[in-house]
Amino acid sequence: MSFRLRALVMIMLIVLASTAVTAWLTLDQANTQISESVAASREQAAQITTNVREHGLTRGGWDGIGAVVSALAGRTGQRIRVVDDSGTLLADSDVLDGREARQVVGAPILVDPGVSFRLPQAQDAAILPRLTTFALYRYRMAVEYSRCLAKAGVQVVVRTDDEGIPLFTPAADTPPSGCAQTPPPDVDVAADSAAVVACPVDPLEQLAPCLQRVFAQRAERFAPQRVQVYLGAVDQSTPALAVAPIAALALTVAVVAILGALLLSRGVLRPVSALTGASRKLGAGDLSQRVPVSGRDEIAELGRSFNRMADSLQAGEERQRRLVGDVAHELRTPLANLRGYLEALRDGVVAPTPELLDSLHEEVLLQQRIVQDLQDLALAEAGKLTYHRTDVDLAELLETCRTAHRAFADRSQVDLVVDVDGPSVVHGDSDRLRQVFANLVVNAVRATPAGGTVRLAARTSGDSVLVEVSDTGSGIPPEDLPHLFDRFWRADASRGRSTGGSGLGLAIVRQIVTDHRGTIEVRSVVGTGTVFTVVLVAKSAINLCDTAQN
């Protein structure tokens, strides 16, 4: 199966999964909305029953309940039917709206406008029956007063006292005439007292429930009777889940996701195809292959990485061709000279004088040095150059270097000076470091005219040791400085024995310094001189680093 097909299948699976999740979330949301709608219906039911009970309580009965039912039905959108305990119709919103009453659905809600009598706490048991009788008296008087106020059309404010007995107060400051808080003529206090006294005082735990039960029974004769409230009808619509819009939404999401997946597949796989073709040609040897890159996503970064890899391969191939050309150029002329002289000696054209043999020997040594330098550079760049590291005193090493090259400097009439400021100890390979400074000293002496000075200076700066090899020579032009450490590069292109060596020395110097965790820099002023600065890690800094790691 191709990558394109696999990617498409994977995307399709993701799309289908996302569609299923979307449908599930939609259904869940719809169910949540239905639950909220049901909760709202319950809230409406509570609102309706509260208003019905408040009407019966404040008016002492159910006169005028039709107006309340009609207003509640218009405000809530519910069909409301109110009947008493005997089934007598008190009000029906369908009838009030002038249409035939529909069949009720569901169980009725019981509404009791009566009071919940509460006995005072911490009272003497002998007082509780008298308090209950007095509570019945006050409740009958309050109900009668509320009915009078209702007939007069007065708005009433209701509150309850500590025993649960309602207290009715006209909303207006002055109550209407004819309504007074007096007991009704049929009040039978003696019968109430006899019913209350019948409750047993012992045990005390049974007294309070008995008094509350007697209060409820005696209050039924004059309190507003209970009613049953029906909400809804058989043909009344109820909240339901609309499947069609949800299915349409899920289908739309699926189509959009599939189209997006196709576009994504095309957008991703097109650069992948370009990378595949370019890498195939690159593997066949065409190092000029590159891929167009745009954007900042992962595919674009992959394209940039491929282009950088191709650039690196092409640059490496170019360096390899240039190295082969340089080596061939370095060896061709001296080997041709050697061949010519050897053939001349063999044919007897040239006499084998000591001077000629010395010259040929010197030429062979030069070629041997080139080959040895090439081998050292290859090993160093491959990380396989062997180092025998010990503690190296740079002051002693620089003095040894001056002694070794003093004769060469004297022949060139150049002063070779060593200047060391304090102890300068590093951890490295003494022979390789001597090779570094020897190369720098030889180059400096060659570049310095008679009467000039080459100075080797060392000093410690913090965790580093700085070694400077400076001369008072002709200097190096700024355009040549970036090429100093390139292979086979020399400022003097003639490549004569008197002007320089193989052109590999500084490349080897830089690699050895790098392997010692150091750096080398150069600065030069034409007509004034050149300064090479080698920065190495001091031995004390290495000890501190090792201690911290341990």
mmCIF file of N, CA and C in Angstrom, residues 188-268:
data_model
loop_
_atom_site.group_PDB
_atom_site.id
_atom_site.type_symbol
_atom_site.label_atom_id
_atom_site.label_comp_id
_atom_site.label_asym_id
_atom_site.label_seq_id
_atom_site.Cartn_x
_atom_site.Cartn_y
_atom_site.Cartn_z
ATOM 1 N N ASP A 188 -66.651 27.529 68.184
ATOM 2 C CA ASP A 188 -66.981 26.651 69.319
ATOM 3 C C ASP A 188 -65.689 26.361 70.068
ATOM 4 N N VAL A 189 -65.325 27.291 70.935
ATOM 5 C CA VAL A 189 -64.071 27.160 71.673
ATOM 6 C C VAL A 189 -64.128 25.967 72.611
ATOM 7 N N ALA A 190 -65.315 25.684 73.165
ATOM 8 C CA ALA A 190 -65.431 24.567 74.120
ATOM 9 C C ALA A 190 -65.135 23.247 73.436
ATOM 10 N N ALA A 191 -65.661 23.086 72.198
ATOM 11 C CA ALA A 191 -65.397 21.835 71.487
ATOM 12 C C ALA A 191 -63.919 21.709 71.139
ATOM 13 N N ASP A 192 -63.308 22.824 70.745
ATOM 14 C CA ASP A 192 -61.866 22.791 70.442
ATOM 15 C C ASP A 192 -61.071 22.405 71.682
ATOM 16 N N SER A 193 -61.471 22.977 72.838
ATOM 17 C CA SER A 193 -60.734 22.700 74.071
ATOM 18 C C SER A 193 -60.908 21.250 74.477
ATOM 19 N N ALA A 194 -62.146 20.712 74.280
ATOM 20 C CA ALA A 194 -62.359 19.319 74.647
ATOM 21 C C ALA A 194 -61.538 18.386 73.781
ATOM 22 N N ALA A 195 -61.411 18.689 72.490
ATOM 23 C CA ALA A 195 -60.620 17.834 71.605
ATOM 24 C C ALA A 195 -59.132 17.899 71.960
ATOM 25 N N VAL A 196 -58.717 19.061 72.381
ATOM 26 C CA VAL A 196 -57.290 19.224 72.720
ATOM 27 C C VAL A 196 -56.968 18.527 74.025
ATOM 28 N N VAL A 197 -57.870 18.648 75.015
ATOM 29 C CA VAL A 197 -57.610 18.070 76.329
ATOM 30 C C VAL A 197 -57.582 16.546 76.246
ATOM 31 N N ALA A 198 -58.222 15.989 75.224
ATOM 32 C CA ALA A 198 -58.245 14.535 75.093
ATOM 33 C C ALA A 198 -56.874 13.946 74.792
ATOM 34 N N CYS A 199 -55.927 14.764 74.380
ATOM 35 C CA CYS A 199 -54.570 14.259 74.098
ATOM 36 C C CYS A 199 -53.891 13.870 75.400
ATOM 37 N N PRO A 200 -53.245 12.717 75.441
ATOM 38 C CA PRO A 200 -52.570 12.273 76.682
ATOM 39 C C PRO A 200 -51.326 13.110 76.955
ATOM 40 N N VAL A 201 -51.205 13.454 78.240
ATOM 41 C CA VAL A 201 -50.024 14.234 78.635
ATOM 42 C C VAL A 201 -48.839 13.319 78.904
ATOM 43 N N ASP A 202 -49.122 12.088 79.280
ATOM 44 C CA ASP A 202 -48.059 11.141 79.603
ATOM 45 C C ASP A 202 -48.211 9.911 78.694
ATOM 46 N N PRO A 203 -47.213 9.525 77.933
ATOM 47 C CA PRO A 203 -45.862 10.124 77.937
ATOM 48 C C PRO A 203 -45.822 11.451 77.172
ATOM 49 N N LEU A 204 -44.898 12.285 77.588
ATOM 50 C CA LEU A 204 -44.793 13.633 77.034
ATOM 51 C C LEU A 204 -44.457 13.628 75.554
ATOM 52 N N GLU A 205 -43.748 12.593 75.062
ATOM 53 C CA GLU A 205 -43.322 12.569 73.669
ATOM 54 C C GLU A 205 -44.517 12.476 72.719
ATOM 55 N N GLN A 206 -45.666 11.961 73.198
ATOM 56 C CA GLN A 206 -46.840 11.819 72.337
ATOM 57 C C GLN A 206 -47.741 13.043 72.356
ATOM 58 N N LEU A 207 -47.510 13.977 73.243
ATOM 59 C CA LEU A 207 -48.399 15.128 73.383
ATOM 60 C C LEU A 207 -48.344 16.044 72.167
ATOM 61 N N ALA A 208 -47.130 16.446 71.761
ATOM 62 C CA ALA A 208 -46.996 17.401 70.659
ATOM 63 C C ALA A 208 -47.575 16.849 69.358
ATOM 64 N N PRO A 209 -47.261 15.605 68.916
ATOM 65 C CA PRO A 209 -47.885 15.093 67.702
ATOM 66 C C PRO A 209 -49.410 15.037 67.786
ATOM 67 N N CYS A 210 -49.938 14.713 68.955
ATOM 68 C CA CYS A 210 -51.389 14.638 69.099
ATOM 69 C C CYS A 210 -52.024 16.022 68.964
ATOM 70 N N LEU A 211 -51.413 17.039 69.577
ATOM 71 C CA LEU A 211 -51.953 18.394 69.483
ATOM 72 C C LEU A 211 -51.916 18.905 68.038
ATOM 73 N N GLN A 212 -50.847 18.610 67.318
ATOM 74 C CA GLN A 212 -50.767 19.046 65.926
ATOM 75 C C GLN A 212 -51.814 18.338 65.083
ATOM 76 N N ARG A 213 -52.076 17.069 65.398
ATOM 77 C CA ARG A 213 -53.076 16.317 64.654
ATOM 78 C C ARG A 213 -54.476 16.871 64.934
ATOM 79 N N VAL A 214 -54.752 17.201 66.181
ATOM 80 C CA VAL A 214 -56.059 17.783 66.541
ATOM 81 C C VAL A 214 -56.238 19.126 65.868
ATOM 82 N N PHE A 215 -55.158 19.929 65.832
ATOM 83 C CA PHE A 215 -55.232 21.242 65.192
ATOM 84 C C PHE A 215 -55.608 21.083 63.715
ATOM 85 N N ALA A 216 -54.964 20.132 63.021
ATOM 86 C CA ALA A 216 -55.255 19.942 61.608
ATOM 87 C C ALA A 216 -56.698 19.481 61.386
ATOM 88 N N GLN A 217 -57.192 18.589 62.245
ATOM 89 C CA GLN A 217 -58.553 18.099 62.080
ATOM 90 C C GLN A 217 -59.576 19.196 62.340
ATOM 91 N N ARG A 218 -59.404 19.988 63.391
ATOM 92 C CA ARG A 218 -60.363 21.031 63.722
ATOM 93 C C ARG A 218 -60.313 22.187 62.731
ATOM 94 N N ALA A 219 -59.113 22.402 62.106
ATOM 95 C CA ALA A 219 -58.984 23.525 61.169
ATOM 96 C C ALA A 219 -59.573 23.216 59.807
ATOM 97 N N GLU A 220 -59.777 21.933 59.480
ATOM 98 C CA GLU A 220 -60.305 21.564 58.168
ATOM 99 C C GLU A 220 -61.703 22.144 57.925
ATOM 100 N N ARG A 221 -62.493 22.390 58.999
ATOM 101 C CA ARG A 221 -63.882 22.827 58.826
ATOM 102 C C ARG A 221 -63.981 24.244 58.300
ATOM 103 N N PHE A 222 -62.957 25.079 58.537
ATOM 104 C CA PHE A 222 -63.054 26.477 58.099
ATOM 105 C C PHE A 222 -61.874 26.903 57.211
ATOM 106 N N ALA A 223 -60.810 26.093 57.157
ATOM 107 C CA ALA A 223 -59.655 26.447 56.317
ATOM 108 C C ALA A 223 -59.982 26.174 54.851
ATOM 109 N N PRO A 224 -59.286 26.847 53.889
ATOM 110 C CA PRO A 224 -59.488 26.563 52.461
ATOM 111 C C PRO A 224 -59.142 25.097 52.187
ATOM 112 N N GLN A 225 -60.023 24.447 51.450
ATOM 113 C CA GLN A 225 -59.801 23.045 51.184
ATOM 114 C C GLN A 225 -58.661 22.840 50.189
ATOM 115 N N ARG A 226 -58.116 21.636 50.219
ATOM 116 C CA ARG A 226 -57.045 21.297 49.297
ATOM 117 C C ARG A 226 -57.593 21.172 47.890
ATOM 118 N N VAL A 227 -56.717 21.402 46.906
ATOM 119 C CA VAL A 227 -57.094 21.256 45.501
ATOM 120 C C VAL A 227 -56.030 20.439 44.789
ATOM 121 N N GLN A 228 -56.421 19.931 43.609
ATOM 122 C CA GLN A 228 -55.509 19.162 42.753
ATOM 123 C C GLN A 228 -55.307 19.951 41.462
ATOM 124 N N VAL A 229 -54.044 20.118 41.077
ATOM 125 C CA VAL A 229 -53.682 20.903 39.897
ATOM 126 C C VAL A 229 -53.119 19.961 38.849
ATOM 127 N N TYR A 230 -53.746 19.954 37.643
ATOM 128 C CA TYR A 230 -53.267 19.168 36.508
ATOM 129 C C TYR A 230 -52.565 20.114 35.530
ATOM 130 N N LEU A 231 -51.423 19.673 35.060
ATOM 131 C CA LEU A 231 -50.662 20.464 34.086
ATOM 132 C C LEU A 231 -50.516 19.654 32.808
ATOM 133 N N GLY A 232 -50.776 20.294 31.638
ATOM 134 C CA GLY A 232 -50.616 19.632 30.354
ATOM 135 C C GLY A 232 -51.877 18.922 29.917
ATOM 136 N N ALA A 233 -51.802 18.395 28.690
ATOM 137 C CA ALA A 233 -52.917 17.667 28.100
ATOM 138 C C ALA A 233 -52.365 16.565 27.227
ATOM 139 N N VAL A 234 -53.267 15.669 26.766
ATOM 140 C CA VAL A 234 -52.826 14.516 25.979
ATOM 141 C C VAL A 234 -52.148 14.943 24.693
ATOM 142 N N ASP A 235 -52.696 15.913 23.985
ATOM 143 C CA ASP A 235 -52.147 16.328 22.689
ATOM 144 C C ASP A 235 -51.186 17.493 22.788
ATOM 145 N N GLN A 236 -50.768 17.860 23.997
ATOM 146 C CA GLN A 236 -49.826 18.960 24.147
ATOM 147 C C GLN A 236 -48.414 18.470 23.831
ATOM 148 N N SER A 237 -47.686 19.215 22.993
ATOM 149 C CA SER A 237 -46.340 18.808 22.571
ATOM 150 C C SER A 237 -45.377 18.853 23.741
ATOM 151 N N THR A 238 -44.477 17.889 23.751
ATOM 152 C CA THR A 238 -43.434 17.818 24.784
ATOM 153 C C THR A 238 -42.073 17.917 24.124
ATOM 154 N N PRO A 239 -41.069 18.366 24.822
ATOM 155 C CA PRO A 239 -39.737 18.486 24.215
ATOM 156 C C PRO A 239 -39.252 17.139 23.713
ATOM 157 N N ALA A 240 -38.783 17.122 22.490
ATOM 158 C CA ALA A 240 -38.284 15.882 21.879
ATOM 159 C C ALA A 240 -37.005 16.174 21.122
ATOM 160 N N LEU A 241 -36.212 15.152 20.929
ATOM 161 C CA LEU A 241 -34.932 15.285 20.233
ATOM 162 C C LEU A 241 -35.159 15.229 18.728
ATOM 163 N N ALA A 242 -34.774 16.290 18.027
ATOM 164 C CA ALA A 242 -34.902 16.341 16.570
ATOM 165 C C ALA A 242 -33.689 15.655 15.958
ATOM 166 N N VAL A 243 -33.922 14.447 15.410
ATOM 167 C CA VAL A 243 -32.822 13.647 14.874
ATOM 168 C C VAL A 243 -32.336 14.183 13.543
ATOM 169 N N ALA A 244 -33.240 14.687 12.710
ATOM 170 C CA ALA A 244 -32.858 15.126 11.358
ATOM 171 C C ALA A 244 -31.810 16.233 11.368
ATOM 172 N N PRO A 245 -31.975 17.308 12.148
ATOM 173 C CA PRO A 245 -30.922 18.339 12.153
ATOM 174 C C PRO A 245 -29.581 17.815 12.649
ATOM 175 N N ILE A 246 -29.626 16.892 13.631
ATOM 176 C CA ILE A 246 -28.365 16.355 14.145
ATOM 177 C C ILE A 246 -27.679 15.508 13.080
ATOM 178 N N ALA A 247 -28.479 14.674 12.372
ATOM 179 C CA ALA A 247 -27.896 13.856 11.310
ATOM 180 C C ALA A 247 -27.330 14.736 10.203
ATOM 181 N N ALA A 248 -28.062 15.812 9.857
ATOM 182 C CA ALA A 248 -27.558 16.726 8.824
ATOM 183 C C ALA A 248 -26.259 17.388 9.268
ATOM 184 N N LEU A 249 -26.191 17.766 10.540
ATOM 185 C CA LEU A 249 -24.963 18.374 11.056
ATOM 186 C C LEU A 249 -23.798 17.392 11.000
ATOM 187 N N ALA A 250 -24.048 16.140 11.410
ATOM 188 C CA ALA A 250 -22.982 15.137 11.380
ATOM 189 C C ALA A 250 -22.521 14.882 9.947
ATOM 190 N N LEU A 251 -23.473 14.820 9.006
ATOM 191 C CA LEU A 251 -23.113 14.585 7.607
ATOM 192 C C LEU A 251 -22.303 15.753 7.053
ATOM 193 N N THR A 252 -22.692 16.958 7.402
ATOM 194 C CA THR A 252 -21.951 18.135 6.942
ATOM 195 C C THR A 252 -20.524 18.121 7.469
ATOM 196 N N VAL A 253 -20.391 17.777 8.757
ATOM 197 C CA VAL A 253 -19.039 17.708 9.345
ATOM 198 C C VAL A 253 -18.210 16.651 8.633
ATOM 199 N N ALA A 254 -18.839 15.506 8.323
ATOM 200 C CA ALA A 254 -18.097 14.436 7.650
ATOM 201 C C ALA A 254 -17.633 14.872 6.262
ATOM 202 N N VAL A 255 -18.524 15.525 5.500
ATOM 203 C CA VAL A 255 -18.156 15.960 4.146
ATOM 204 C C VAL A 255 -17.039 16.997 4.201
ATOM 205 N N VAL A 256 -17.188 17.962 5.091
ATOM 206 C CA VAL A 256 -16.155 18.999 5.208
ATOM 207 C C VAL A 256 -14.825 18.384 5.642
ATOM 208 N N ALA A 257 -14.886 17.444 6.579
ATOM 209 C CA ALA A 257 -13.649 16.814 7.055
ATOM 210 C C ALA A 257 -12.982 16.005 5.946
ATOM 211 N N ILE A 258 -13.792 15.284 5.129
ATOM 212 C CA ILE A 258 -13.214 14.497 4.037
ATOM 213 C C ILE A 258 -12.570 15.405 3.000
ATOM 214 N N LEU A 259 -13.250 16.504 2.648
ATOM 215 C CA LEU A 259 -12.659 17.452 1.697
ATOM 216 C C LEU A 259 -11.363 18.042 2.264
ATOM 217 N N GLY A 260 -11.412 18.379 3.549
ATOM 218 C CA GLY A 260 -10.189 18.894 4.168
ATOM 219 C C GLY A 260 -9.080 17.865 4.183
ATOM 220 N N ALA A 261 -9.444 16.594 4.405
ATOM 221 C CA ALA A 261 -8.429 15.543 4.405
ATOM 222 C C ALA A 261 -7.802 15.387 3.018
ATOM 223 N N LEU A 262 -8.638 15.469 1.970
ATOM 224 C CA LEU A 262 -8.100 15.372 0.610
ATOM 225 C C LEU A 262 -7.140 16.517 0.315
ATOM 226 N N LEU A 263 -7.561 17.737 0.687
ATOM 227 C CA LEU A 263 -6.670 18.885 0.468
ATOM 228 C C LEU A 263 -5.394 18.741 1.282
ATOM 229 N N LEU A 264 -5.527 18.268 2.532
ATOM 230 C CA LEU A 264 -4.342 18.079 3.370
ATOM 231 C C LEU A 264 -3.427 17.021 2.777
ATOM 232 N N SER A 265 -4.025 15.936 2.288
ATOM 233 C CA SER A 265 -3.220 14.880 1.682
ATOM 234 C C SER A 265 -2.456 15.412 0.478
ATOM 235 N N ARG A 266 -3.137 16.205 -0.321
ATOM 236 C CA ARG A 266 -2.462 16.762 -1.500
ATOM 237 C C ARG A 266 -1.361 17.731 -1.084
ATOM 238 N N GLY A 267 -1.678 18.593 -0.102
ATOM 239 C CA GLY A 267 -0.684 19.570 0.333
ATOM 240 C C GLY A 267 0.526 18.957 0.990
ATOM 241 N N VAL A 268 0.334 17.799 1.676
ATOM 242 C CA VAL A 268 1.459 17.156 2.365
ATOM 243 C C VAL A 268 2.249 16.271 1.419
#
